[in-house]
Amino acid sequence: MIKITILKTIRFLPYLILALWLIMALVAPFIGEASNVVELNYMLMPPNSDAIFGTDELGRPVFERLLLGAQTSFYVAISVVVFSFIIGTTIGVYSGYMGGWIDGVVVKIIDVFLAFPGLLLAIALAAILGPGIENVIFALVTVGWVGYARLARAQTLSIKHREHIQAAKALGTTTPWILFKHVLPLILATLGVEATFGIA
């Protein structure tokens, strides 16, 4: 009985961590510029009433810096996952459904991206683009869409011959509507799991 209770509690732990992360990101904008002010007289102080996590080597409060970091990481993670999800899913679903030379070209492009370590490729691209959060997001999306495209294509190939999809095609339903109405809902759950790992 105790083991079951522990397992149920652990099941909600990821949601609690995500909620805490979100709260920290939402609170960060209200901090202001105080966390960026250098106070050398207060460098490396232990936790106290003014700085509950103490201060860093420049005298800045660690807790406020942590909140700002949570905001930045949350913004980057959500942006990368959303854009990668949209681009990769669109390409993968269309490629898997259409087949033929379109699918062949997409598969070759995916193979080219997979031939290189994704993180190293993103770092190199970010270095070329220069500093900035937007450039980091662009670099990560450039390599991040591949996983969603590959998964969406595989899922589409496995369901595109089902009866209801073939019936819609026989009735003259347009390809975009078939993909949006009949294919995408069947693969969203799997893609959602991939997106969860992407945020993590």
Backbone as JSON Lines, residues from 0, in Angstrom:
{"i":0,"aa":"M","n":[0.83,-1.21,0.0],"ca":[0.0,0.0,0.0],"c":[0.87,1.26,0.0]}
{"i":1,"aa":"I","n":[1.89,1.24,0.85],"ca":[2.81,2.38,0.92],"c":[3.54,2.56,-0.4]}
{"i":2,"aa":"K","n":[3.92,1.42,-1.01],"ca":[4.64,1.47,-2.29],"c":[3.77,2.1,-3.37]}
{"i":3,"aa":"I","n":[2.49,1.74,-3.39],"ca":[1.57,2.3,-4.38],"c":[1.42,3.8,-4.19]}
{"i":4,"aa":"T","n":[1.32,4.23,-2.93],"ca":[1.2,5.65,-2.63],"c":[2.43,6.42,-3.09]}
{"i":5,"aa":"I","n":[3.6,5.84,-2.86],"ca":[4.85,6.48,-3.28],"c":[4.91,6.6,-4.8]}
{"i":6,"aa":"L","n":[4.49,5.54,-5.49],"ca":[4.5,5.56,-6.95],"c":[3.55,6.61,-7.5]}
{"i":7,"aa":"K","n":[2.38,6.74,-6.86],"ca":[1.42,7.76,-7.3],"c":[1.98,9.16,-7.07]}
{"i":8,"aa":"T","n":[2.69,9.33,-5.96],"ca":[3.29,10.64,-5.67],"c":[4.38,10.98,-6.67]}
{"i":9,"aa":"I","n":[5.22,9.99,-6.98],"ca":[6.31,10.2,-7.93],"c":[5.77,10.55,-9.31]}
{"i":10,"aa":"R","n":[4.62,10.0,-9.65],"ca":[4.03,10.24,-10.97],"c":[3.75,11.72,-11.2]}
{"i":11,"aa":"F","n":[3.42,12.44,-10.13],"ca":[3.1,13.86,-10.26],"c":[4.33,14.75,-10.08]}
{"i":12,"aa":"L","n":[5.47,14.17,-9.76],"ca":[6.67,14.96,-9.52],"c":[7.1,15.78,-10.73]}
{"i":13,"aa":"P","n":[7.1,15.21,-11.95],"ca":[7.48,16.03,-13.11],"c":[6.57,17.24,-13.3]}
{"i":14,"aa":"Y","n":[5.27,17.07,-13.03],"ca":[4.35,18.2,-13.18],"c":[4.64,19.28,-12.14]}
{"i":15,"aa":"L","n":[5.02,18.86,-10.95],"ca":[5.35,19.83,-9.91],"c":[6.61,20.62,-10.28]}
{"i":16,"aa":"I","n":[7.59,19.91,-10.83],"ca":[8.83,20.57,-11.25],"c":[8.55,21.56,-12.37]}
{"i":17,"aa":"L","n":[7.73,21.14,-13.34],"ca":[7.38,22.03,-14.45],"c":[6.6,23.24,-13.96]}
{"i":18,"aa":"A","n":[5.68,23.01,-13.01],"ca":[4.91,24.13,-12.46],"c":[5.82,25.11,-11.73]}
{"i":19,"aa":"L","n":[6.78,24.59,-10.97],"ca":[7.73,25.45,-10.26],"c":[8.56,26.25,-11.24]}
{"i":20,"aa":"W","n":[9.0,25.6,-12.31],"ca":[9.78,26.27,-13.35],"c":[8.96,27.39,-13.99]}
{"i":21,"aa":"L","n":[7.7,27.11,-14.27],"ca":[6.83,28.11,-14.89],"c":[6.6,29.29,-13.95]}
{"i":22,"aa":"I","n":[6.38,29.01,-12.67],"ca":[6.17,30.09,-11.7],"c":[7.41,30.98,-11.61]}
{"i":23,"aa":"M","n":[8.57,30.35,-11.58],"ca":[9.82,31.12,-11.52],"c":[9.97,32.01,-12.76]}
{"i":24,"aa":"A","n":[9.61,31.46,-13.92],"ca":[9.72,32.24,-15.16],"c":[8.74,33.4,-15.18]}
{"i":25,"aa":"L","n":[7.56,33.21,-14.59],"ca":[6.55,34.27,-14.57],"c":[6.89,35.36,-13.56]}
{"i":26,"aa":"V","n":[7.55,34.98,-12.48],"ca":[7.9,35.95,-11.44],"c":[9.09,36.8,-11.87]}
{"i":27,"aa":"A","n":[9.96,36.25,-12.7],"ca":[11.21,36.92,-13.07],"c":[11.04,38.34,-13.6]}
{"i":28,"aa":"P","n":[10.03,38.63,-14.46],"ca":[9.92,40.0,-14.99],"c":[9.69,41.07,-13.93]}
{"i":29,"aa":"F","n":[9.23,40.68,-12.76],"ca":[8.93,41.66,-11.72],"c":[10.15,41.99,-10.84]}
{"i":30,"aa":"I","n":[11.27,41.35,-11.14],"ca":[12.47,41.58,-10.32],"c":[13.09,42.93,-10.62]}
{"i":31,"aa":"G","n":[13.06,43.31,-11.89],"ca":[13.7,44.57,-12.27],"c":[15.19,44.38,-12.53]}
{"i":32,"aa":"E","n":[15.93,45.47,-12.45],"ca":[17.35,45.44,-12.75],"c":[18.22,45.25,-11.51]}
{"i":33,"aa":"A","n":[17.59,45.06,-10.36],"ca":[18.37,44.95,-9.12],"c":[19.31,43.76,-9.16]}
{"i":34,"aa":"S","n":[18.91,42.69,-9.81],"ca":[19.74,41.48,-9.84],"c":[20.97,41.64,-10.72]}
{"i":35,"aa":"N","n":[21.0,42.7,-11.54],"ca":[22.15,42.92,-12.43],"c":[23.13,43.95,-11.88]}
{"i":36,"aa":"V","n":[22.79,44.55,-10.76],"ca":[23.65,45.58,-10.17],"c":[24.84,44.92,-9.48]}
{"i":37,"aa":"V","n":[26.04,45.35,-9.83],"ca":[27.25,44.81,-9.23],"c":[27.52,45.53,-7.91]}
{"i":38,"aa":"E","n":[27.61,44.75,-6.83],"ca":[27.89,45.29,-5.49],"c":[29.08,44.52,-4.91]}
{"i":39,"aa":"L","n":[30.28,45.0,-5.19],"ca":[31.48,44.28,-4.76],"c":[31.62,44.22,-3.24]}
{"i":40,"aa":"N","n":[30.96,45.13,-2.55],"ca":[31.03,45.11,-1.09],"c":[30.24,43.94,-0.49]}
{"i":41,"aa":"Y","n":[29.37,43.34,-1.31],"ca":[28.53,42.25,-0.81],"c":[28.82,40.94,-1.54]}
{"i":42,"aa":"M","n":[30.01,40.81,-2.09],"ca":[30.34,39.63,-2.87],"c":[30.47,38.39,-1.98]}
{"i":43,"aa":"L","n":[29.95,37.26,-2.51],"ca":[30.05,35.94,-1.87],"c":[29.53,35.94,-0.43]}
{"i":44,"aa":"M","n":[28.43,36.62,-0.21],"ca":[27.83,36.62,1.12],"c":[26.98,35.37,1.31]}
{"i":45,"aa":"P","n":[26.9,34.86,2.53],"ca":[26.05,33.7,2.8],"c":[24.57,34.1,2.75]}
{"i":46,"aa":"P","n":[23.67,33.13,2.74],"ca":[22.24,33.46,2.75],"c":[21.86,34.35,3.92]}
{"i":47,"aa":"N","n":[21.03,35.36,3.63],"ca":[20.58,36.28,4.66],"c":[19.19,36.79,4.3]}
{"i":48,"aa":"S","n":[18.69,37.75,5.06],"ca":[17.33,38.24,4.85],"c":[17.2,39.01,3.53]}
{"i":49,"aa":"D","n":[18.28,39.6,3.05],"ca":[18.23,40.35,1.79],"c":[18.5,39.47,0.58]}
{"i":50,"aa":"A","n":[19.28,38.43,0.76],"ca":[19.61,37.51,-0.33],"c":[19.5,36.08,0.21]}
{"i":51,"aa":"I","n":[18.35,35.46,0.0],"ca":[18.08,34.18,0.66],"c":[18.99,33.05,0.18]}
{"i":52,"aa":"F","n":[19.58,33.2,-1.01],"ca":[20.55,32.22,-1.5],"c":[21.98,32.78,-1.46]}
{"i":53,"aa":"G","n":[22.14,33.93,-0.83],"ca":[23.45,34.56,-0.8],"c":[23.71,35.36,-2.07]}
{"i":54,"aa":"T","n":[24.97,35.75,-2.25],"ca":[25.35,36.54,-3.42],"c":[26.49,35.85,-4.16]}
{"i":55,"aa":"D","n":[26.67,36.25,-5.43],"ca":[27.74,35.66,-6.23],"c":[29.02,36.48,-6.1]}
{"i":56,"aa":"E","n":[29.99,36.19,-6.96],"ca":[31.3,36.86,-6.87],"c":[31.24,38.33,-7.24]}
{"i":57,"aa":"L","n":[30.12,38.79,-7.79],"ca":[29.96,40.21,-8.11],"c":[28.96,40.9,-7.18]}
{"i":58,"aa":"G","n":[28.55,40.19,-6.15],"ca":[27.64,40.78,-5.18],"c":[26.19,40.78,-5.6]}
{"i":59,"aa":"R","n":[25.85,40.05,-6.64],"ca":[24.47,39.99,-7.1],"c":[23.72,38.87,-6.39]}
{"i":60,"aa":"P","n":[22.45,39.08,-6.05],"ca":[21.69,38.04,-5.34],"c":[21.47,36.8,-6.21]}
{"i":61,"aa":"V","n":[21.84,35.65,-5.69],"ca":[21.79,34.41,-6.46],"c":[20.35,34.01,-6.77]}
{"i":62,"aa":"F","n":[19.44,34.2,-5.82],"ca":[18.06,33.78,-6.03],"c":[17.41,34.54,-7.19]}
{"i":63,"aa":"E","n":[17.61,35.85,-7.22],"ca":[17.06,36.64,-8.32],"c":[17.69,36.26,-9.65]}
{"i":64,"aa":"R","n":[18.97,35.97,-9.63],"ca":[19.64,35.51,-10.85],"c":[19.08,34.17,-11.31]}
{"i":65,"aa":"L","n":[18.74,33.33,-10.35],"ca":[18.15,32.04,-10.67],"c":[16.79,32.2,-11.34]}
{"i":66,"aa":"L","n":[16.0,33.16,-10.86],"ca":[14.7,33.42,-11.47],"c":[14.85,33.92,-12.91]}
{"i":67,"aa":"L","n":[15.8,34.81,-13.12],"ca":[16.04,35.31,-14.48],"c":[16.51,34.19,-15.4]}
{"i":68,"aa":"G","n":[17.34,33.3,-14.86],"ca":[17.78,32.16,-15.66],"c":[16.64,31.24,-16.03]}
{"i":69,"aa":"A","n":[15.7,31.05,-15.09],"ca":[14.53,30.21,-15.37],"c":[13.69,30.82,-16.47]}
{"i":70,"aa":"Q","n":[13.55,32.13,-16.46],"ca":[12.77,32.8,-17.5],"c":[13.4,32.6,-18.87]}
{"i":71,"aa":"T","n":[14.71,32.77,-18.94],"ca":[15.41,32.62,-20.22],"c":[15.33,31.19,-20.73]}
{"i":72,"aa":"S","n":[15.6,30.23,-19.85],"ca":[15.58,28.84,-20.27],"c":[14.18,28.39,-20.68]}
{"i":73,"aa":"F","n":[13.16,28.88,-19.99],"ca":[11.78,28.52,-20.33],"c":[11.41,29.1,-21.7]}
{"i":74,"aa":"Y","n":[11.81,30.34,-21.93],"ca":[11.53,30.99,-23.21],"c":[12.2,30.25,-24.36]}
{"i":75,"aa":"V","n":[13.46,29.89,-24.16],"ca":[14.19,29.18,-25.22],"c":[13.59,27.8,-25.45]}
{"i":76,"aa":"A","n":[13.33,27.07,-24.37],"ca":[12.81,25.7,-24.51],"c":[11.46,25.68,-25.22]}
{"i":77,"aa":"I","n":[10.54,26.53,-24.78],"ca":[9.21,26.55,-25.39],"c":[9.28,26.99,-26.85]}
{"i":78,"aa":"S","n":[10.08,28.01,-27.13],"ca":[10.19,28.51,-28.5],"c":[10.75,27.45,-29.43]}
{"i":79,"aa":"V","n":[11.82,26.78,-28.99],"ca":[12.45,25.76,-29.83],"c":[11.5,24.6,-30.08]}
{"i":80,"aa":"V","n":[10.83,24.14,-29.04],"ca":[9.92,23.0,-29.2],"c":[8.74,23.36,-30.09]}
{"i":81,"aa":"V","n":[8.16,24.53,-29.9],"ca":[6.99,24.92,-30.7],"c":[7.35,25.03,-32.18]}
{"i":82,"aa":"F","n":[8.42,25.75,-32.49],"ca":[8.8,25.93,-33.89],"c":[9.27,24.61,-34.51]}
{"i":83,"aa":"S","n":[10.04,23.84,-33.77],"ca":[10.51,22.55,-34.29],"c":[9.33,21.6,-34.52]}
{"i":84,"aa":"F","n":[8.37,21.63,-33.59],"ca":[7.19,20.78,-33.7],"c":[6.39,21.13,-34.95]}
{"i":85,"aa":"I","n":[6.13,22.4,-35.15],"ca":[5.32,22.83,-36.3],"c":[6.01,22.51,-37.62]}
{"i":86,"aa":"I","n":[7.29,22.89,-37.71],"ca":[8.02,22.67,-38.97],"c":[8.21,21.18,-39.23]}
{"i":87,"aa":"G","n":[8.7,20.45,-38.23],"ca":[8.97,19.03,-38.42],"c":[7.73,18.21,-38.69]}
{"i":88,"aa":"T","n":[6.65,18.5,-37.96],"ca":[5.41,17.75,-38.15],"c":[4.82,18.01,-39.53]}
{"i":89,"aa":"T","n":[4.83,19.26,-39.95],"ca":[4.3,19.6,-41.27],"c":[5.06,18.87,-42.38]}
{"i":90,"aa":"I","n":[6.38,18.93,-42.31],"ca":[7.2,18.28,-43.33],"c":[7.04,16.76,-43.28]}
{"i":91,"aa":"G","n":[7.07,16.2,-42.07],"ca":[7.0,14.75,-41.93],"c":[5.67,14.17,-42.37]}
{"i":92,"aa":"V","n":[4.58,14.81,-41.97],"ca":[3.25,14.32,-42.34],"c":[3.04,14.41,-43.85]}
{"i":93,"aa":"Y","n":[3.41,15.53,-44.43],"ca":[3.23,15.7,-45.87],"c":[4.1,14.72,-46.65]}
{"i":94,"aa":"S","n":[5.33,14.55,-46.2],"ca":[6.24,13.63,-46.88],"c":[5.75,12.19,-46.8]}
{"i":95,"aa":"G","n":[5.34,11.77,-45.62],"ca":[4.87,10.4,-45.46],"c":[3.6,10.11,-46.22]}
{"i":96,"aa":"Y","n":[2.73,11.1,-46.3],"ca":[1.45,10.88,-46.99],"c":[1.62,10.9,-48.51]}
{"i":97,"aa":"M","n":[2.43,11.81,-49.01],"ca":[2.58,11.95,-50.46],"c":[3.44,10.84,-51.05]}
{"i":98,"aa":"G","n":[4.5,10.45,-50.34],"ca":[5.38,9.41,-50.87],"c":[6.12,9.87,-52.12]}
{"i":99,"aa":"G","n":[6.6,8.92,-52.91],"ca":[7.25,9.24,-54.17],"c":[8.53,10.04,-54.01]}
{"i":100,"aa":"W","n":[8.79,10.89,-54.99],"ca":[10.05,11.65,-54.98],"c":[10.09,12.68,-53.86]}
{"i":101,"aa":"I","n":[8.92,13.18,-53.47],"ca":[8.88,14.14,-52.36],"c":[9.4,13.48,-51.08]}
{"i":102,"aa":"D","n":[8.9,12.29,-50.82],"ca":[9.34,11.56,-49.63],"c":[10.82,11.22,-49.73]}
{"i":103,"aa":"G","n":[11.26,10.87,-50.92],"ca":[12.67,10.54,-51.1],"c":[13.59,11.71,-50.8]}
{"i":104,"aa":"V","n":[13.21,12.89,-51.27],"ca":[14.02,14.09,-51.01],"c":[14.05,14.43,-49.53]}
{"i":105,"aa":"V","n":[12.89,14.35,-48.88],"ca":[12.82,14.67,-47.45],"c":[13.66,13.69,-46.64]}
{"i":106,"aa":"V","n":[13.59,12.41,-46.98],"ca":[14.37,11.4,-46.27],"c":[15.86,11.68,-46.41]}
{"i":107,"aa":"K","n":[16.3,12.06,-47.6],"ca":[17.72,12.37,-47.81],"c":[18.15,13.57,-46.98]}
{"i":108,"aa":"I","n":[17.29,14.59,-46.93],"ca":[17.62,15.78,-46.13],"c":[17.71,15.41,-44.65]}
{"i":109,"aa":"I","n":[16.77,14.6,-44.18],"ca":[16.8,14.16,-42.79],"c":[18.07,13.37,-42.5]}
{"i":110,"aa":"D","n":[18.45,12.5,-43.43],"ca":[19.67,11.7,-43.25],"c":[20.91,12.58,-43.17]}
{"i":111,"aa":"V","n":[20.93,13.65,-43.96],"ca":[22.07,14.57,-43.92],"c":[22.18,15.22,-42.54]}
{"i":112,"aa":"F","n":[21.05,15.67,-42.01],"ca":[21.07,16.3,-40.69],"c":[21.45,15.3,-39.6]}
{"i":113,"aa":"L","n":[20.96,14.07,-39.73],"ca":[21.25,13.05,-38.72],"c":[22.69,12.56,-38.8]}
{"i":114,"aa":"A","n":[23.37,12.84,-39.9],"ca":[24.76,12.4,-40.05],"c":[25.7,13.21,-39.17]}
{"i":115,"aa":"F","n":[25.24,14.37,-38.71],"ca":[26.07,15.23,-37.86],"c":[25.48,15.27,-36.45]}
{"i":116,"aa":"P","n":[26.32,15.36,-35.43],"ca":[25.8,15.54,-34.06],"c":[24.99,16.82,-33.97]}
{"i":117,"aa":"G","n":[23.73,16.69,-33.58],"ca":[22.83,17.84,-33.6],"c":[23.29,19.0,-32.74]}
{"i":118,"aa":"L","n":[23.76,18.69,-31.53],"ca":[24.17,19.76,-30.62],"c":[25.39,20.51,-31.15]}
{"i":119,"aa":"L","n":[26.36,19.76,-31.69],"ca":[27.55,20.41,-32.23],"c":[27.2,21.27,-33.44]}
{"i":120,"aa":"L","n":[26.28,20.78,-34.26],"ca":[25.85,21.56,-35.42],"c":[25.15,22.84,-34.98]}
{"i":121,"aa":"A","n":[24.33,22.74,-33.93],"ca":[23.64,23.93,-33.42],"c":[24.63,24.93,-32.83]}
{"i":122,"aa":"I","n":[25.64,24.43,-32.12],"ca":[26.66,25.32,-31.54],"c":[27.43,26.04,-32.64]}
{"i":123,"aa":"A","n":[27.8,25.29,-33.68],"ca":[28.53,25.9,-34.79],"c":[27.69,26.96,-35.49]}
{"i":124,"aa":"L","n":[26.42,26.66,-35.69],"ca":[25.53,27.61,-36.35],"c":[25.32,28.85,-35.49]}
{"i":125,"aa":"A","n":[25.17,28.65,-34.18],"ca":[25.01,29.79,-33.27],"c":[26.26,30.66,-33.26]}
{"i":126,"aa":"A","n":[27.43,30.03,-33.36],"ca":[28.68,30.79,-33.4],"c":[28.77,31.63,-34.67]}
{"i":127,"aa":"I","n":[28.27,31.09,-35.77],"ca":[28.3,31.82,-37.04],"c":[27.32,33.0,-37.0]}
{"i":128,"aa":"L","n":[26.14,32.76,-36.42],"ca":[25.11,33.8,-36.38],"c":[25.44,34.91,-35.4]}
{"i":129,"aa":"G","n":[26.22,34.58,-34.36],"ca":[26.57,35.58,-33.37],"c":[25.74,35.45,-32.11]}
{"i":130,"aa":"P","n":[26.06,36.24,-31.08],"ca":[25.35,36.14,-29.8],"c":[23.9,36.62,-29.91]}
{"i":131,"aa":"G","n":[23.09,36.13,-28.98],"ca":[21.68,36.54,-28.95],"c":[20.77,35.34,-28.77]}
{"i":132,"aa":"I","n":[19.72,35.53,-27.97],"ca":[18.78,34.45,-27.7],"c":[18.09,33.99,-28.98]}
{"i":133,"aa":"E","n":[17.71,34.94,-29.83],"ca":[17.01,34.59,-31.06],"c":[17.89,33.73,-31.97]}
{"i":134,"aa":"N","n":[19.18,34.02,-32.01],"ca":[20.08,33.22,-32.83],"c":[20.24,31.81,-32.27]}
{"i":135,"aa":"V","n":[20.25,31.71,-30.95],"ca":[20.31,30.38,-30.32],"c":[19.06,29.57,-30.66]}
{"i":136,"aa":"I","n":[17.91,30.22,-30.57],"ca":[16.65,29.54,-30.9],"c":[16.65,29.09,-32.35]}
{"i":137,"aa":"F","n":[17.09,29.97,-33.25],"ca":[17.13,29.63,-34.67],"c":[18.05,28.43,-34.91]}
{"i":138,"aa":"A","n":[19.21,28.43,-34.26],"ca":[20.16,27.34,-34.44],"c":[19.59,26.01,-33.93]}
{"i":139,"aa":"L","n":[18.93,26.05,-32.79],"ca":[18.36,24.82,-32.22],"c":[17.17,24.31,-33.05]}
{"i":140,"aa":"V","n":[16.38,25.24,-33.58],"ca":[15.25,24.83,-34.42],"c":[15.76,24.22,-35.73]}
{"i":141,"aa":"T","n":[16.86,24.76,-36.24],"ca":[17.43,24.26,-37.5],"c":[17.77,22.78,-37.42]}
{"i":142,"aa":"V","n":[18.2,22.34,-36.26],"ca":[18.53,20.91,-36.09],"c":[17.43,20.15,-35.36]}
{"i":143,"aa":"G","n":[16.52,20.88,-34.7],"ca":[15.52,20.22,-33.87],"c":[14.32,19.69,-34.62]}
{"i":144,"aa":"W","n":[14.02,20.24,-35.79],"ca":[12.83,19.82,-36.53],"c":[12.97,18.4,-37.07]}
{"i":145,"aa":"V","n":[14.2,17.94,-37.21],"ca":[14.46,16.65,-37.85],"c":[13.79,15.5,-37.09]}
{"i":146,"aa":"G","n":[13.9,15.52,-35.76],"ca":[13.31,14.44,-34.97],"c":[11.81,14.37,-35.12]}
{"i":147,"aa":"Y","n":[11.15,15.52,-35.13],"ca":[9.7,15.55,-35.3],"c":[9.31,15.1,-36.71]}
{"i":148,"aa":"A","n":[10.07,15.52,-37.7],"ca":[9.77,15.14,-39.08],"c":[9.9,13.63,-39.27]}
{"i":149,"aa":"R","n":[10.95,13.07,-38.71],"ca":[11.16,11.63,-38.84],"c":[10.05,10.84,-38.17]}
{"i":150,"aa":"L","n":[9.68,11.27,-36.96],"ca":[8.63,10.57,-36.23],"c":[7.27,10.74,-36.9]}
{"i":151,"aa":"A","n":[6.96,11.97,-37.34],"ca":[5.68,12.22,-38.0],"c":[5.57,11.44,-39.3]}
{"i":152,"aa":"R","n":[6.66,11.36,-40.03],"ca":[6.66,10.6,-41.29],"c":[6.39,9.12,-41.02]}
{"i":153,"aa":"A","n":[7.08,8.56,-40.02],"ca":[6.9,7.15,-39.7],"c":[5.47,6.85,-39.27]}
{"i":154,"aa":"Q","n":[4.91,7.72,-38.44],"ca":[3.54,7.52,-37.98],"c":[2.54,7.66,-39.13]}
{"i":155,"aa":"T","n":[2.79,8.6,-40.03],"ca":[1.9,8.79,-41.17],"c":[1.93,7.58,-42.1]}
{"i":156,"aa":"L","n":[3.11,7.04,-42.32],"ca":[3.23,5.85,-43.17],"c":[2.45,4.67,-42.6]}
{"i":157,"aa":"S","n":[2.36,4.6,-41.28],"ca":[1.7,3.47,-40.64],"c":[0.17,3.57,-40.66]}
{"i":158,"aa":"I","n":[-0.36,4.77,-40.91],"ca":[-1.82,4.93,-40.83],"c":[-2.45,5.42,-42.13]}
{"i":159,"aa":"K","n":[-1.66,5.8,-43.11],"ca":[-2.25,6.46,-44.28],"c":[-3.09,5.52,-45.14]}
{"i":160,"aa":"H","n":[-2.97,4.21,-44.94],"ca":[-3.77,3.26,-45.72],"c":[-5.0,2.78,-44.95]}
{"i":161,"aa":"R","n":[-5.31,3.4,-43.84],"ca":[-6.5,3.01,-43.09],"c":[-7.76,3.38,-43.87]}
{"i":162,"aa":"E","n":[-8.84,2.65,-43.55],"ca":[-10.06,2.76,-44.34],"c":[-10.64,4.17,-44.37]}
{"i":163,"aa":"H","n":[-10.69,4.83,-43.22],"ca":[-11.33,6.14,-43.2],"c":[-10.54,7.18,-43.98]}
{"i":164,"aa":"I","n":[-9.22,7.01,-44.02],"ca":[-8.4,7.94,-44.8],"c":[-8.57,7.68,-46.29]}
{"i":165,"aa":"Q","n":[-8.61,6.41,-46.66],"ca":[-8.83,6.06,-48.06],"c":[-10.22,6.48,-48.52]}
{"i":166,"aa":"A","n":[-11.2,6.36,-47.62],"ca":[-12.56,6.79,-47.96],"c":[-12.62,8.29,-48.19]}
{"i":167,"aa":"A","n":[-11.95,9.05,-47.34],"ca":[-11.93,10.5,-47.51],"c":[-11.25,10.87,-48.82]}
{"i":168,"aa":"K","n":[-10.2,10.15,-49.16],"ca":[-9.49,10.41,-50.41],"c":[-10.37,10.08,-51.61]}
{"i":169,"aa":"A","n":[-11.12,8.98,-51.52],"ca":[-12.0,8.57,-52.62],"c":[-13.15,9.56,-52.83]}
{"i":170,"aa":"L","n":[-13.55,10.22,-51.76],"ca":[-14.64,11.2,-51.85],"c":[-14.16,12.55,-52.38]}
{"i":171,"aa":"G","n":[-12.88,12.66,-52.67],"ca":[-12.35,13.88,-53.25],"c":[-11.92,14.92,-52.23]}
{"i":172,"aa":"T","n":[-11.76,14.52,-50.99],"ca":[-11.3,15.45,-49.96],"c":[-9.89,15.93,-50.29]}
{"i":173,"aa":"T","n":[-9.64,17.19,-50.09],"ca":[-8.33,17.75,-50.41],"c":[-7.26,17.19,-49.46]}
{"i":174,"aa":"T","n":[-6.05,17.15,-49.96],"ca":[-4.94,16.59,-49.17],"c":[-4.71,17.35,-47.86]}
{"i":175,"aa":"P","n":[-4.67,18.69,-47.87],"ca":[-4.48,19.4,-46.58],"c":[-5.54,19.06,-45.55]}
{"i":176,"aa":"W","n":[-6.8,18.9,-46.0],"ca":[-7.87,18.59,-45.06],"c":[-7.73,17.17,-44.51]}
{"i":177,"aa":"I","n":[-7.33,16.24,-45.37],"ca":[-7.11,14.87,-44.92],"c":[-6.0,14.82,-43.87]}
{"i":178,"aa":"L","n":[-4.92,15.54,-44.15],"ca":[-3.8,15.54,-43.21],"c":[-4.2,16.18,-41.88]}
{"i":179,"aa":"F","n":[-4.93,17.27,-41.95],"ca":[-5.3,18.01,-40.74],"c":[-6.4,17.3,-39.95]}
{"i":180,"aa":"K","n":[-7.36,16.74,-40.66],"ca":[-8.55,16.19,-40.0],"c":[-8.42,14.71,-39.66]}
{"i":181,"aa":"H","n":[-7.74,13.95,-40.5],"ca":[-7.74,12.5,-40.34],"c":[-6.38,11.91,-39.94]}
{"i":182,"aa":"V","n":[-5.3,12.55,-40.33],"ca":[-3.97,12.0,-40.03],"c":[-3.4,12.59,-38.75]}
{"i":183,"aa":"L","n":[-3.37,13.9,-38.68],"ca":[-2.73,14.57,-37.55],"c":[-3.3,14.18,-36.19]}
{"i":184,"aa":"P","n":[-4.63,14.1,-36.03],"ca":[-5.15,13.71,-34.71],"c":[-4.68,12.35,-34.23]}
{"i":185,"aa":"L","n":[-4.37,11.45,-35.16],"ca":[-3.96,10.1,-34.78],"c":[-2.5,10.02,-34.34]}
{"i":186,"aa":"I","n":[-1.71,11.02,-34.67],"ca":[-0.29,10.96,-34.34],"c":[0.13,12.01,-33.32]}
{"i":187,"aa":"L","n":[-0.81,12.85,-32.89],"ca":[-0.47,13.93,-31.97],"c":[0.03,13.41,-30.62]}
{"i":188,"aa":"A","n":[-0.54,12.3,-30.15],"ca":[-0.12,11.77,-28.85],"c":[1.36,11.39,-28.86]}
{"i":189,"aa":"T","n":[1.77,10.7,-29.91],"ca":[3.18,10.3,-30.02],"c":[4.08,11.51,-30.16]}
{"i":190,"aa":"L","n":[3.66,12.47,-30.96],"ca":[4.46,13.69,-31.13],"c":[4.5,14.5,-29.83]}
{"i":191,"aa":"G","n":[3.43,14.42,-29.05],"ca":[3.41,15.12,-27.77],"c":[4.46,14.58,-26.81]}
{"i":192,"aa":"V","n":[4.65,13.27,-26.84],"ca":[5.7,12.67,-26.0],"c":[7.07,13.17,-26.44]}
{"i":193,"aa":"E","n":[7.28,13.23,-27.74],"ca":[8.55,13.75,-28.26],"c":[8.76,15.2,-27.85]}
{"i":194,"aa":"A","n":[7.69,15.99,-27.88],"ca":[7.79,17.39,-27.49],"c":[8.13,17.52,-26.0]}
{"i":195,"aa":"T","n":[7.57,16.62,-25.19],"ca":[7.87,16.64,-23.76],"c":[9.35,16.4,-23.51]}
{"i":196,"aa":"F","n":[9.91,15.43,-24.22],"ca":[11.34,15.18,-24.09],"c":[12.15,16.37,-24.6]}
{"i":197,"aa":"G","n":[11.62,17.04,-25.62],"ca":[12.32,18.21,-26.15],"c":[12.41,19.34,-25.14]}
{"i":198,"aa":"I","n":[11.34,19.56,-24.4],"ca":[11.35,20.59,-23.35],"c":[12.31,20.21,-22.24]}
{"i":199,"aa":"A","n":[12.32,18.92,-21.9],"ca":[13.22,18.46,-20.84],"c":[14.67,18.63,-21.23]}
